[in-house]
Coordinates of C-alpha atoms in Angstrom, one line a residue:
X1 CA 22.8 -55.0 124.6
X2 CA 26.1 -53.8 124.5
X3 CA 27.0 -50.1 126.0
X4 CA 29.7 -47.7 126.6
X5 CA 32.1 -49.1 130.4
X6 CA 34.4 -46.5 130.4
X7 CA 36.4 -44.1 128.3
X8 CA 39.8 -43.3 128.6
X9 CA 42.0 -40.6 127.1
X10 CA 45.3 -41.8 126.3
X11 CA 46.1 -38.5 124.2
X12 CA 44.8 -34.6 125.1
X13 CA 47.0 -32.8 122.9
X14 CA 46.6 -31.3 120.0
X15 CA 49.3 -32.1 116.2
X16 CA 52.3 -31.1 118.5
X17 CA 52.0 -32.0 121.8
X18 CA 52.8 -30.8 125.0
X19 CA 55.8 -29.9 125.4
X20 CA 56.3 -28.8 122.0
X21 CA 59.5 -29.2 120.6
X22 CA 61.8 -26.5 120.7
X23 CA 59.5 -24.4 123.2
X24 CA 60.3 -22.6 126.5
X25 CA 56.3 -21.2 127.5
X26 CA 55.5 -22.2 131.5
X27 CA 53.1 -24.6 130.3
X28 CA 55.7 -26.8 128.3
X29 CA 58.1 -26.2 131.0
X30 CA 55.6 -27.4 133.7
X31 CA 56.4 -30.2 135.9
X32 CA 52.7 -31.1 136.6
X33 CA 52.2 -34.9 135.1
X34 CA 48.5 -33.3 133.5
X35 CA 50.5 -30.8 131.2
X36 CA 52.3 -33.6 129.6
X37 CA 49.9 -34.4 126.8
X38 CA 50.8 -36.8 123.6
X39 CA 48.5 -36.6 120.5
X40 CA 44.8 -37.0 120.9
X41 CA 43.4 -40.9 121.2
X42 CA 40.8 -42.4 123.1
X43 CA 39.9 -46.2 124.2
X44 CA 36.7 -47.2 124.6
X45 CA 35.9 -50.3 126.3
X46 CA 32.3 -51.7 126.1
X47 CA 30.2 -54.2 128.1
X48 CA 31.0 -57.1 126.6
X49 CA 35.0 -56.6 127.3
X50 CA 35.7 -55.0 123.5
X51 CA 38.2 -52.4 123.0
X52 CA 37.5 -49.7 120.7
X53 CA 39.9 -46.7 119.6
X54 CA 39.0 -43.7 118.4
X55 CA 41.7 -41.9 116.4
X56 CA 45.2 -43.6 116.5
X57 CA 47.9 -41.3 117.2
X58 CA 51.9 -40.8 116.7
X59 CA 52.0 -41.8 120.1
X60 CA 50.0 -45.0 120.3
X61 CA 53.2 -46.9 121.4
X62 CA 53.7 -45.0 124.2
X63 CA 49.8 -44.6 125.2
X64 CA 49.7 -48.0 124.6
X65 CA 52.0 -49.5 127.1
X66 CA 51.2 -46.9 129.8
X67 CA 48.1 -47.9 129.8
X68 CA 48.8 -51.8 129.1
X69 CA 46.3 -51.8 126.1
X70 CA 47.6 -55.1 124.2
X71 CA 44.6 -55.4 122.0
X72 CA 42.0 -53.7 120.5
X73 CA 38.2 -55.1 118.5
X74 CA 38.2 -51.9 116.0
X75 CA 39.7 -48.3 115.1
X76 CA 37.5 -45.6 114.3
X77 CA 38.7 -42.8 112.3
X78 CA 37.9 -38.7 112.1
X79 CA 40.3 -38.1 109.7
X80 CA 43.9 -38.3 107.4
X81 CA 45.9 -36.0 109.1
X82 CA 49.2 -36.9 110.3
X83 CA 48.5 -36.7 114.2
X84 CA 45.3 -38.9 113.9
X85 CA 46.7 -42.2 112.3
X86 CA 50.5 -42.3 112.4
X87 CA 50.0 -44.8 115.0
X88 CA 48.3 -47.3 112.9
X89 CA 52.3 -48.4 112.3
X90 CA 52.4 -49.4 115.5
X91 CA 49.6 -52.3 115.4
X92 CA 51.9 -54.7 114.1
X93 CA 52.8 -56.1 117.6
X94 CA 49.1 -56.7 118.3
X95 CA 47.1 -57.3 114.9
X96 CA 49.1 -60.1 113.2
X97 CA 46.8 -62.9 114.3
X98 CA 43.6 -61.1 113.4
X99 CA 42.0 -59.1 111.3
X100 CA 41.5 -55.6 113.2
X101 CA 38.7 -53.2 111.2
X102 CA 39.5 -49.7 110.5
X103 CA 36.2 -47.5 110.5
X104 CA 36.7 -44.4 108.0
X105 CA 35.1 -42.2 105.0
X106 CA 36.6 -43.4 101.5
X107 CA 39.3 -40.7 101.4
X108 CA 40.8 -41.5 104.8
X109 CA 41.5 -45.2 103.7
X110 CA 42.7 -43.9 100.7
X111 CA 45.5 -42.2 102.3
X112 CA 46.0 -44.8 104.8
X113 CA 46.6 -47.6 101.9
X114 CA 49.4 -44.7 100.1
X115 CA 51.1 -43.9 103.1
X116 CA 51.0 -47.4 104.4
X117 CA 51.7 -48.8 100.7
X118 CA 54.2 -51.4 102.3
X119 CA 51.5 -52.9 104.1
X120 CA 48.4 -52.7 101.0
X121 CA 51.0 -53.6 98.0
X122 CA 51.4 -56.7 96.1
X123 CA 54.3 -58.2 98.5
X124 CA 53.4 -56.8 102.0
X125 CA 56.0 -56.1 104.6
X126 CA 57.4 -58.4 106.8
X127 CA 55.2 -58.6 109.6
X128 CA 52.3 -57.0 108.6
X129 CA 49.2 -56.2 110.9
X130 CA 46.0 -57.2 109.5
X131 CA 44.3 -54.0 109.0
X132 CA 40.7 -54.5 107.4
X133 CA 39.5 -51.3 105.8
X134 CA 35.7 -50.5 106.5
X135 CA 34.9 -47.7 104.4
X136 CA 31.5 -45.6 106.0
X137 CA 29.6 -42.8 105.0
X138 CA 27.4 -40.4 107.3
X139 CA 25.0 -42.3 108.1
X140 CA 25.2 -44.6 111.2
X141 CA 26.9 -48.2 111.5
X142 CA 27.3 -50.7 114.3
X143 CA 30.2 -52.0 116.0
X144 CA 30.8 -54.5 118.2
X145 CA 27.2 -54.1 119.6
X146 CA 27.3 -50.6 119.3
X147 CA 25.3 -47.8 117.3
X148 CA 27.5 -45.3 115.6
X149 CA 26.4 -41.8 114.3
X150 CA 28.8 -39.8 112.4
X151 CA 28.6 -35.9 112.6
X152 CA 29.9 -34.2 109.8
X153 CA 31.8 -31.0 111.0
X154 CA 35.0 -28.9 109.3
X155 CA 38.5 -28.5 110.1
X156 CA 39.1 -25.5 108.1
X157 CA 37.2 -26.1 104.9
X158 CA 37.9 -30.0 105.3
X159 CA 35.6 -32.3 106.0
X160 CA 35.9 -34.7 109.0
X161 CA 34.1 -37.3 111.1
X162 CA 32.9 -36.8 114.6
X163 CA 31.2 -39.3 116.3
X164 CA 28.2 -40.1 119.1
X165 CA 28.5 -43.6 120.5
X166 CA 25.0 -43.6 122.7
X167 CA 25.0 -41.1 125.4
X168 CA 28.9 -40.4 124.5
X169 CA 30.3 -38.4 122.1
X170 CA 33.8 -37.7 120.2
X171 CA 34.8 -34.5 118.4
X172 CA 38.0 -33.5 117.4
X173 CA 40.0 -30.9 114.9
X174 CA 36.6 -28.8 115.0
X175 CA 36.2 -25.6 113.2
X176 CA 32.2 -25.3 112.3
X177 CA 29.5 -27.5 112.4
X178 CA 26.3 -26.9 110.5
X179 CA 22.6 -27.0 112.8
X180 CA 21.4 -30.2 111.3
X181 CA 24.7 -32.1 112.8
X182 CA 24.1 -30.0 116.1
X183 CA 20.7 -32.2 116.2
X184 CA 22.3 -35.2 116.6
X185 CA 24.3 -34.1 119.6
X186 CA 21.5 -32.3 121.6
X187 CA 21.1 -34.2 124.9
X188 CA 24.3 -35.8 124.5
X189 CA 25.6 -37.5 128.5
X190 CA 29.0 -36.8 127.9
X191 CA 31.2 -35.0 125.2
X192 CA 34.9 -34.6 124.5
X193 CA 35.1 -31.7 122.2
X194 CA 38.4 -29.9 121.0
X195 CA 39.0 -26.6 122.3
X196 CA 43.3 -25.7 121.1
X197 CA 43.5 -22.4 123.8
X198 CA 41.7 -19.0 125.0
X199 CA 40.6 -16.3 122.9
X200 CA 42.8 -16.0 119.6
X201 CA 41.1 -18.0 117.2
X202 CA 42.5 -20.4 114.9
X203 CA 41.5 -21.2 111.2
X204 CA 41.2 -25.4 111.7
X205 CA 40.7 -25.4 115.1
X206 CA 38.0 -24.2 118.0
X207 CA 39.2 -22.0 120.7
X208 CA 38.1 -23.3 123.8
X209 CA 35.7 -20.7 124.5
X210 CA 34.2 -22.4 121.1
X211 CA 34.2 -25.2 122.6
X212 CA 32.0 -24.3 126.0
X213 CA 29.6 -22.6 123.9
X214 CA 28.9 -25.6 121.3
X215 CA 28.9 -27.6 124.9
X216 CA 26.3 -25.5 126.1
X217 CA 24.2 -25.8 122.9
X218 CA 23.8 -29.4 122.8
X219 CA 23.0 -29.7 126.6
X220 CA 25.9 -31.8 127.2
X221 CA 25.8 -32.8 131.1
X222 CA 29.3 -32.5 131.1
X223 CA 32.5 -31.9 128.3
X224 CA 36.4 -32.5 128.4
X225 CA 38.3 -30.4 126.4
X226 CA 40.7 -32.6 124.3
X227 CA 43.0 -31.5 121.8
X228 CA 44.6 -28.9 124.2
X229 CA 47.8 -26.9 122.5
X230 CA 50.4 -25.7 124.7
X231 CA 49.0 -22.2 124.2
X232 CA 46.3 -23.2 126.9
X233 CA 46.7 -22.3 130.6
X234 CA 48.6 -25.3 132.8
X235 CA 46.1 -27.5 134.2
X236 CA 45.9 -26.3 137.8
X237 CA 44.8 -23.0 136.2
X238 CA 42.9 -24.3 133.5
X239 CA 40.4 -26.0 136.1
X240 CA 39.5 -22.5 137.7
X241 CA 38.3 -20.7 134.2
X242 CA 36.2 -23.4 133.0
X243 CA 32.2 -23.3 133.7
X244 CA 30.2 -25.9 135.6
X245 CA 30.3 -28.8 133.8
X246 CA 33.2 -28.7 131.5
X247 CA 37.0 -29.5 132.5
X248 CA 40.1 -29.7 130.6
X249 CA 41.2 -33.6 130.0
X250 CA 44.4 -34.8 130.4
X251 CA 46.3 -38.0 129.3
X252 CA 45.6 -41.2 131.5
X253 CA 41.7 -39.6 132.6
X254 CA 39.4 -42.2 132.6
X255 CA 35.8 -42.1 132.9
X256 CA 33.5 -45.0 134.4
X257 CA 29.6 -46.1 134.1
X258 CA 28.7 -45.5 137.3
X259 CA 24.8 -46.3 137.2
X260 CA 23.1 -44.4 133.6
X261 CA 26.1 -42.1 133.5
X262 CA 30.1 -42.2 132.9
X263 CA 31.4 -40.4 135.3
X264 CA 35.4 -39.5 136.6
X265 CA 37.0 -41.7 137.9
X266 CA 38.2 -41.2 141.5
X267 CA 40.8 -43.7 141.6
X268 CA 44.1 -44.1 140.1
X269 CA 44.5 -47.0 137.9
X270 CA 48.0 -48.0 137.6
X271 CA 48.5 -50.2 134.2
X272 CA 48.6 -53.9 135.2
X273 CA 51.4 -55.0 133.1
X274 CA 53.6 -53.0 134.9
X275 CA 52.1 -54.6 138.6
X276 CA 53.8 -57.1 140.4
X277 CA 50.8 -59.1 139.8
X278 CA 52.1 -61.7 137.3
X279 CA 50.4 -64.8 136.2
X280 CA 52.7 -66.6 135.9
X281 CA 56.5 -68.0 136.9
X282 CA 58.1 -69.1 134.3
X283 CA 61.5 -71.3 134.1
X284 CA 63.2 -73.2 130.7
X285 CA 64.8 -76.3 132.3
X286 CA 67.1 -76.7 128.9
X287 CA 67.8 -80.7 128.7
X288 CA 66.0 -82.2 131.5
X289 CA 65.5 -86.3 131.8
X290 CA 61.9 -86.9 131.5
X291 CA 61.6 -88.2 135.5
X292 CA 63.2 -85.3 136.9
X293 CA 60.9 -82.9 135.1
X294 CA 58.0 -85.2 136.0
X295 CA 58.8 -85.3 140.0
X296 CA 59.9 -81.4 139.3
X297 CA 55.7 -81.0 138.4
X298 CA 54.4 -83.3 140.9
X299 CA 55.9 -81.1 143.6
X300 CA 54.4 -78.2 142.2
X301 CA 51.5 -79.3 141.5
X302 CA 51.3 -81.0 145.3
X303 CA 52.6 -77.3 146.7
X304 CA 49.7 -75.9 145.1
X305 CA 47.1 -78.1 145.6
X306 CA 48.4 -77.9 149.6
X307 CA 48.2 -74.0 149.3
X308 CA 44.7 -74.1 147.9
X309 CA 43.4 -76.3 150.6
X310 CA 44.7 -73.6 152.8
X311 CA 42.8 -71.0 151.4
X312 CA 46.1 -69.7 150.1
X313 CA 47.2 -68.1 146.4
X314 CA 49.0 -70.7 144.5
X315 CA 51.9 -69.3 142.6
X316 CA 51.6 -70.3 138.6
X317 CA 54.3 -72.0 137.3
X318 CA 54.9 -72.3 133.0
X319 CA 57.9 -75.2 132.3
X320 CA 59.8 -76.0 129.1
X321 CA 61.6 -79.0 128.7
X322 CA 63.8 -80.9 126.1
X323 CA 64.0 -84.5 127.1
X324 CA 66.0 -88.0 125.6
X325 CA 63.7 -89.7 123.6
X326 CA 61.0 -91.6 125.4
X327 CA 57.2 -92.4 125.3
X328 CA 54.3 -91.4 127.7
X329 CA 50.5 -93.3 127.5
X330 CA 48.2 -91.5 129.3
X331 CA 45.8 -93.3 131.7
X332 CA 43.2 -94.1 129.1
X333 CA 45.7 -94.9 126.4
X334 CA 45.7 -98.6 124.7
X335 CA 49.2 -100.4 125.3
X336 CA 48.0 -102.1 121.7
X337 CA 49.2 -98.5 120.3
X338 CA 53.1 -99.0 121.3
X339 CA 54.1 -100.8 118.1
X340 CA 56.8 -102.5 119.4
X341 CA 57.6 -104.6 122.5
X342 CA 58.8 -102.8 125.8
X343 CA 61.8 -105.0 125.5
X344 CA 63.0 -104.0 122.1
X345 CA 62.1 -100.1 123.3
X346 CA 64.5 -100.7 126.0
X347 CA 66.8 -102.0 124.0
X348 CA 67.4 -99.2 121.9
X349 CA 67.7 -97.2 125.0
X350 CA 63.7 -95.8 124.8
X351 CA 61.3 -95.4 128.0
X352 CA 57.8 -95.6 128.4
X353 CA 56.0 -94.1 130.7
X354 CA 52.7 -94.7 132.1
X355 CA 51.1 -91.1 133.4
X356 CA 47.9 -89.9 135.2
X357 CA 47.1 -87.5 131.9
X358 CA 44.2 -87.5 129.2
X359 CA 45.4 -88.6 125.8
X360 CA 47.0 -92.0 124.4
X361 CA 50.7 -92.6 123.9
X362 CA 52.6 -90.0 122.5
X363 CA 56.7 -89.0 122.0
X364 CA 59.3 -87.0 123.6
X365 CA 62.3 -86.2 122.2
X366 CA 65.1 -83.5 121.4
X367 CA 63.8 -81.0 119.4
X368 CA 61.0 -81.2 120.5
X369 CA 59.4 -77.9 123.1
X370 CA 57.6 -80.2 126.0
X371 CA 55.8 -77.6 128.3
X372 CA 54.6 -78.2 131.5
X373 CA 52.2 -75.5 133.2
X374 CA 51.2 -75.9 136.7
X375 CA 48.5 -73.5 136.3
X376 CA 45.6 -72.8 139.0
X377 CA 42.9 -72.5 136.8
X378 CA 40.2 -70.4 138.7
X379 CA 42.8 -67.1 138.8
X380 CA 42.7 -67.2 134.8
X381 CA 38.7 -67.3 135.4
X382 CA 38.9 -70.7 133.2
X383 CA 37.8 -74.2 133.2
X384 CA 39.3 -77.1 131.7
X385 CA 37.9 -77.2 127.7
X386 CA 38.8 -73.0 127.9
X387 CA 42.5 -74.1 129.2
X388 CA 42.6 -76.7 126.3
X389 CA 41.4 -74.1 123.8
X390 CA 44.0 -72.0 125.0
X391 CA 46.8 -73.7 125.1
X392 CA 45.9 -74.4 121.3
X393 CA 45.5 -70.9 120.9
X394 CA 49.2 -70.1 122.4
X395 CA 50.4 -72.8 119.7
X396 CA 48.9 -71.4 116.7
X397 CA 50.0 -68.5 117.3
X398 CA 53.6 -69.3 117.2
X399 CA 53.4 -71.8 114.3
X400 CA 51.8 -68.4 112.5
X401 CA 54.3 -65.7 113.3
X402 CA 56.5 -68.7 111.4
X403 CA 54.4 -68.9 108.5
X404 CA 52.7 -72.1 109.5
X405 CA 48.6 -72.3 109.3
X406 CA 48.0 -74.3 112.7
X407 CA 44.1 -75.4 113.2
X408 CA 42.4 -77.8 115.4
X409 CA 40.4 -81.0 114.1
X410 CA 36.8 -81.6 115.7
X411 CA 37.3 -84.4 118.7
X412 CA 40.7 -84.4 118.9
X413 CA 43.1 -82.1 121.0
X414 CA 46.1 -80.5 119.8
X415 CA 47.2 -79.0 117.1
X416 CA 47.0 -79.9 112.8
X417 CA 48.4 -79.1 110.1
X418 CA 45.6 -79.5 107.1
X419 CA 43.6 -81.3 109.6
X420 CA 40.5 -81.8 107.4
X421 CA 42.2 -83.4 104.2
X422 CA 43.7 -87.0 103.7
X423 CA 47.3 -85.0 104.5
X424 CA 46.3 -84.3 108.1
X425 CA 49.5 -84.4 110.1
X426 CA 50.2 -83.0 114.1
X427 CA 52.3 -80.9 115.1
X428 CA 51.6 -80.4 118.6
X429 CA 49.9 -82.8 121.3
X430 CA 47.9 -82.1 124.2
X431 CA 47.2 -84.0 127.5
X432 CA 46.5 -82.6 130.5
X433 CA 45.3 -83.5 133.8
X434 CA 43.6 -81.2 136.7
X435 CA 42.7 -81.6 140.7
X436 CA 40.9 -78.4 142.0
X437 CA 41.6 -76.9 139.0
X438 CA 45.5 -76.7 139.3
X439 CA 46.9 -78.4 136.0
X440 CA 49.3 -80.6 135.1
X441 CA 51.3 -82.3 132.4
X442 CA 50.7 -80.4 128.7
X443 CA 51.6 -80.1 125.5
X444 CA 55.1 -81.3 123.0
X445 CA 55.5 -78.8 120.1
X446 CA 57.7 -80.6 117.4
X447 CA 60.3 -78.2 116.4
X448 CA 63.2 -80.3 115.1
X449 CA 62.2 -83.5 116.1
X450 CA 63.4 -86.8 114.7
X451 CA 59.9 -88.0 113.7
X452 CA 61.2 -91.7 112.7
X453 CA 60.7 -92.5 116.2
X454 CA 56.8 -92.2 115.2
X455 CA 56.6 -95.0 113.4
X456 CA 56.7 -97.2 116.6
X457 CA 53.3 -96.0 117.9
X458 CA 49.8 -94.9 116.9
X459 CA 50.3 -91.5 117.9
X460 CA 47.6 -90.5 120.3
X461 CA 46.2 -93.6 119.1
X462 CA 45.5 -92.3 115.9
X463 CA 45.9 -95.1 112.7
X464 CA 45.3 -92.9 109.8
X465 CA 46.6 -89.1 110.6
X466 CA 50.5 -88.6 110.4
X467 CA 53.3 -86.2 112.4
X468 CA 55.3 -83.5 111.6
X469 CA 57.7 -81.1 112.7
X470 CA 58.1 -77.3 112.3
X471 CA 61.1 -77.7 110.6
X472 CA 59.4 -79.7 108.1
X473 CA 56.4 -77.3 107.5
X474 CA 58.9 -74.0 107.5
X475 CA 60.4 -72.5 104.0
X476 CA 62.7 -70.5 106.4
X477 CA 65.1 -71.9 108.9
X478 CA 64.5 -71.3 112.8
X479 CA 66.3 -72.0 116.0
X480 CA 64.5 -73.7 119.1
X481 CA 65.5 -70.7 121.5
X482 CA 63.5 -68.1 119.2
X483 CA 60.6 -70.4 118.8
X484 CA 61.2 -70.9 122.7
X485 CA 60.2 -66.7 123.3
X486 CA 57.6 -66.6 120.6
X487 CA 55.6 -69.3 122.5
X488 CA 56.4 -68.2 125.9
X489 CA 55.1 -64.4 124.7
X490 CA 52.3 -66.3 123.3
X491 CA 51.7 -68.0 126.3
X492 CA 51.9 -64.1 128.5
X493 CA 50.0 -62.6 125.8
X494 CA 46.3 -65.5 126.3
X495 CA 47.0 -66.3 130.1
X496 CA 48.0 -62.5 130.9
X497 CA 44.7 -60.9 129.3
X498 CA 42.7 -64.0 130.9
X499 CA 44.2 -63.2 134.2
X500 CA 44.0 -59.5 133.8
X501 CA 40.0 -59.8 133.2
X502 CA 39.9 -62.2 135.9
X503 CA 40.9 -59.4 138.4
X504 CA 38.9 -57.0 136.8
X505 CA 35.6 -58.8 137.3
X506 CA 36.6 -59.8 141.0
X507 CA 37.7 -55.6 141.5
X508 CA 34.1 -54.8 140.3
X509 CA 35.3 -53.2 137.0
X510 CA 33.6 -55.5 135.0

């Protein structure tokens, strides 16, 4: 059953931030990292590795990459103001390939589709993220595994969402709450509750000596004030006037589940995309004649399989290549699948190549993306029908963000174009091959490639499916260096997060 791992606030302050615009106070002018808060949001990551986000602020972007967050499962919703969804503008980069739920009341999606109208209308925006509005009421859902209870409280006279997850819960922009709502946080772990500064109260907002005492009432073990304004003490000082078991958050805290309880964590956790842990090298050999690329990936692959046998780290190497035309049967292929004679191939200046991959005979040409990695496969946590599945992955995606519907056919590797209709065509072949799970050989994307040169084979031994190109399947044009960074950034974007959870688990934080 699937619980709450850890909890981290990427945003403690309040609609302006801190500092606020235009403002001179000793908090704003602080130089203390803590008093530099951006708009209130808060990740939740669960058991099973699912990223959840509660309230999407102005300042997602930047929360975003600080904290290397390059995907989330669902958003979660308090309300429509300003400060608590600008950021859904910013999911574009992240929730094009899927559909990404948004958890709200009626009203709040309402306002989401009218300020967001170029996203909901008839002819969407260019680029837009797949947003999937999930309307709730009061009572409780489930995500992801996960029991959600809504508490009605009131910003001002409106109407918002606060929510407890399990032993966790999540209120913001807090004015009242009525007893019956209290119930359903009595005995509550761990509670963020928003508390804007000291003593002069606020018509929308709780002070923070509001916020202890609510804190107090529902026998929270411990509460983080969120939603600080600059009108709050600095940090340093902060800490000292706050009661046993309730501290003021700040942007980057991150809680744990140490045992039954989330607790502070006492380490810093710097954001791994910005480590010089990288998964992978990667190098785009332009025009390279298909046996110098081939020795180039032997040696590689030798270097690494030597390095492994030596108890050492092999460095992960990605490859593109654009070679002459020429032909490649892999070690199980059928010679009876190379239409024409060896002699006549040579004569029109055409290789084949016999290869130690999986697969049957297949082409290389220009315009075509050949990529080669030389992957260790047990620092990606993966084995060899996962590394398949990815690499298909990495290739659907780029054929989408071009307007092309990529999908795999059952038994056969690679990647189709209506691959369960009499029009089934490839667009992208896969062989690989592996030794102590270090990779070699891999896939040959047709961008612009001549395709006539398929006619003299079965390719990968297929009689009855045909080929096809990008170029072919695109209503708009392209250029092989563009589709050259959308499937390297692909490519980051699988084997990075793979690699990324990989070191996770073996750190223990998984």
């Amino acid at each position: 059953m699937a619980e709450i791992k850890s909890v981290r606030i990427l945003g403690s302050g309040t609609s302006t931030g801190v500092p606020e615009v235009g403002c001179y106070c000793s908090t704003c002018l602080s130089q203390d990292s803590k008093d530099k808060r951006t708009r209130t949001s808060v990740l939740i990551e669960t058991s099973e590795g699912k990223n959840i986000l509660l309230d999407c602020s102005p300042d997602f972007r930047e929360q975003a990459i600080k904290a290397g967050v390059d995907r989330l499962d669902a958003i979660i919703l308090s309300h429509e103001h300003y400060d608590h969804i600008a950021g859904l503008d910013d999911l574009r980069t992240i929730a094009w390939a899927k559909d990404l739920p948004i958890y709200a009341e009626k009203r709040v999606l309402d306002a989401i589709r009218n300020r967001l109208h170029y996203y909901f209308g008839s002819n969407p925006y260019l680029g837009t993220p797949r947003l999937k509005l999930q309307e709730i009421s009061i009572s409780p859902f489930r995500i992801e595994g996960l029991e959600v209870i809504p508490i009605r409280v009131y910003h001002g006279k409106l109407p918002i969402t606060g929510y407890r997850i399990g032993d966790f819960a999540f209120l913001t922009d807090l004015k009242t709450i009525e007893q019956n709502e209290v119930k359903k946080l009595r005995g509550v772990d761990t509670l963020l509750i928003n508390g804007l500064r000291f003593t002069k109260p606020h018509p929308t907002h709780q002070t923070i000596e509001e916020a202890v005492a609510l804190s107090q009432e529902v026998n929270a073990r411990q509460s983080f004030i969120i939603h600080l304004s600059h009108h709050a003490p600095q940090q340093s000082l902060l800490e000292t006037k706050l009661p046993h078991g309730v501290q003021a958050s700040y942007d980057g805290m991150r809680l744990e589940r140490i045992g039954t309880h989330l607790e502070l964590a006492t380490r810093e956790e710097t954001s791994f995309k910005s480590s010089s842990s990288i998964p992978y090298n990667f190098r785009d050999c332009h025009e390279i004649c298909y046996t110098e690329a081939y020795a180039l990936q032997k040696e590689l692959f030798r270097r690494s399989i030597d390095q492994k046998s030596r108890g050492e780290r092999p460095l992960n190497t990605l490859l593109f290549c654009e070679h002459e035309p020429v032909f490649t049967l892999g070690k199980h292929g059928k010679e009876s699948n190379l239409l024409i004679s060896e002699e006549i191939l040579r004569s029109r200046g055409v290789n084949l190549h016999h290869i130690d991959r999986g697969g049957d005979i297949t082409y290389h040409g220009p315009g075509q993306i050949t990529g080669y990695p030389i992957f260790d496969l047990e620092q990606f946590g993966m084995g060899i029908k996962q590394y398949i599945y990815t690499l298909e992955e990495c290739i659907i995606d780029t054929l989408r963000v071009n307007g092309i519907q990529g999908e795999r056919l059952d038994g056969a590797t690679g990647v189709w174009i209506e691959p369960h209709t009499p029009r089934a065509r490839k667009i992208c072949a896969i062989g690989v091959h592996s030794s102590r799970y270090v990779t070699l050989h891999g896939f040959a994307l047709n961008v612009f490639t001549d395709l006539s040169y398929f006619s003299w084979i079965n390719p990968c031994g297929f009689t009855n499916k045909g080929v096809t190109s990008m170029a072919q399947e695109m209503d708009k044009p392209t250029t092989l260096d563009l589709v050259k960074q959308q499937l390297e950034e692909a490519f980051h974007r699988h084997f990075y997060q793979a690699y990324k959870r990989r070191s996770s688990i073996q750190k223990g934080l998984f």
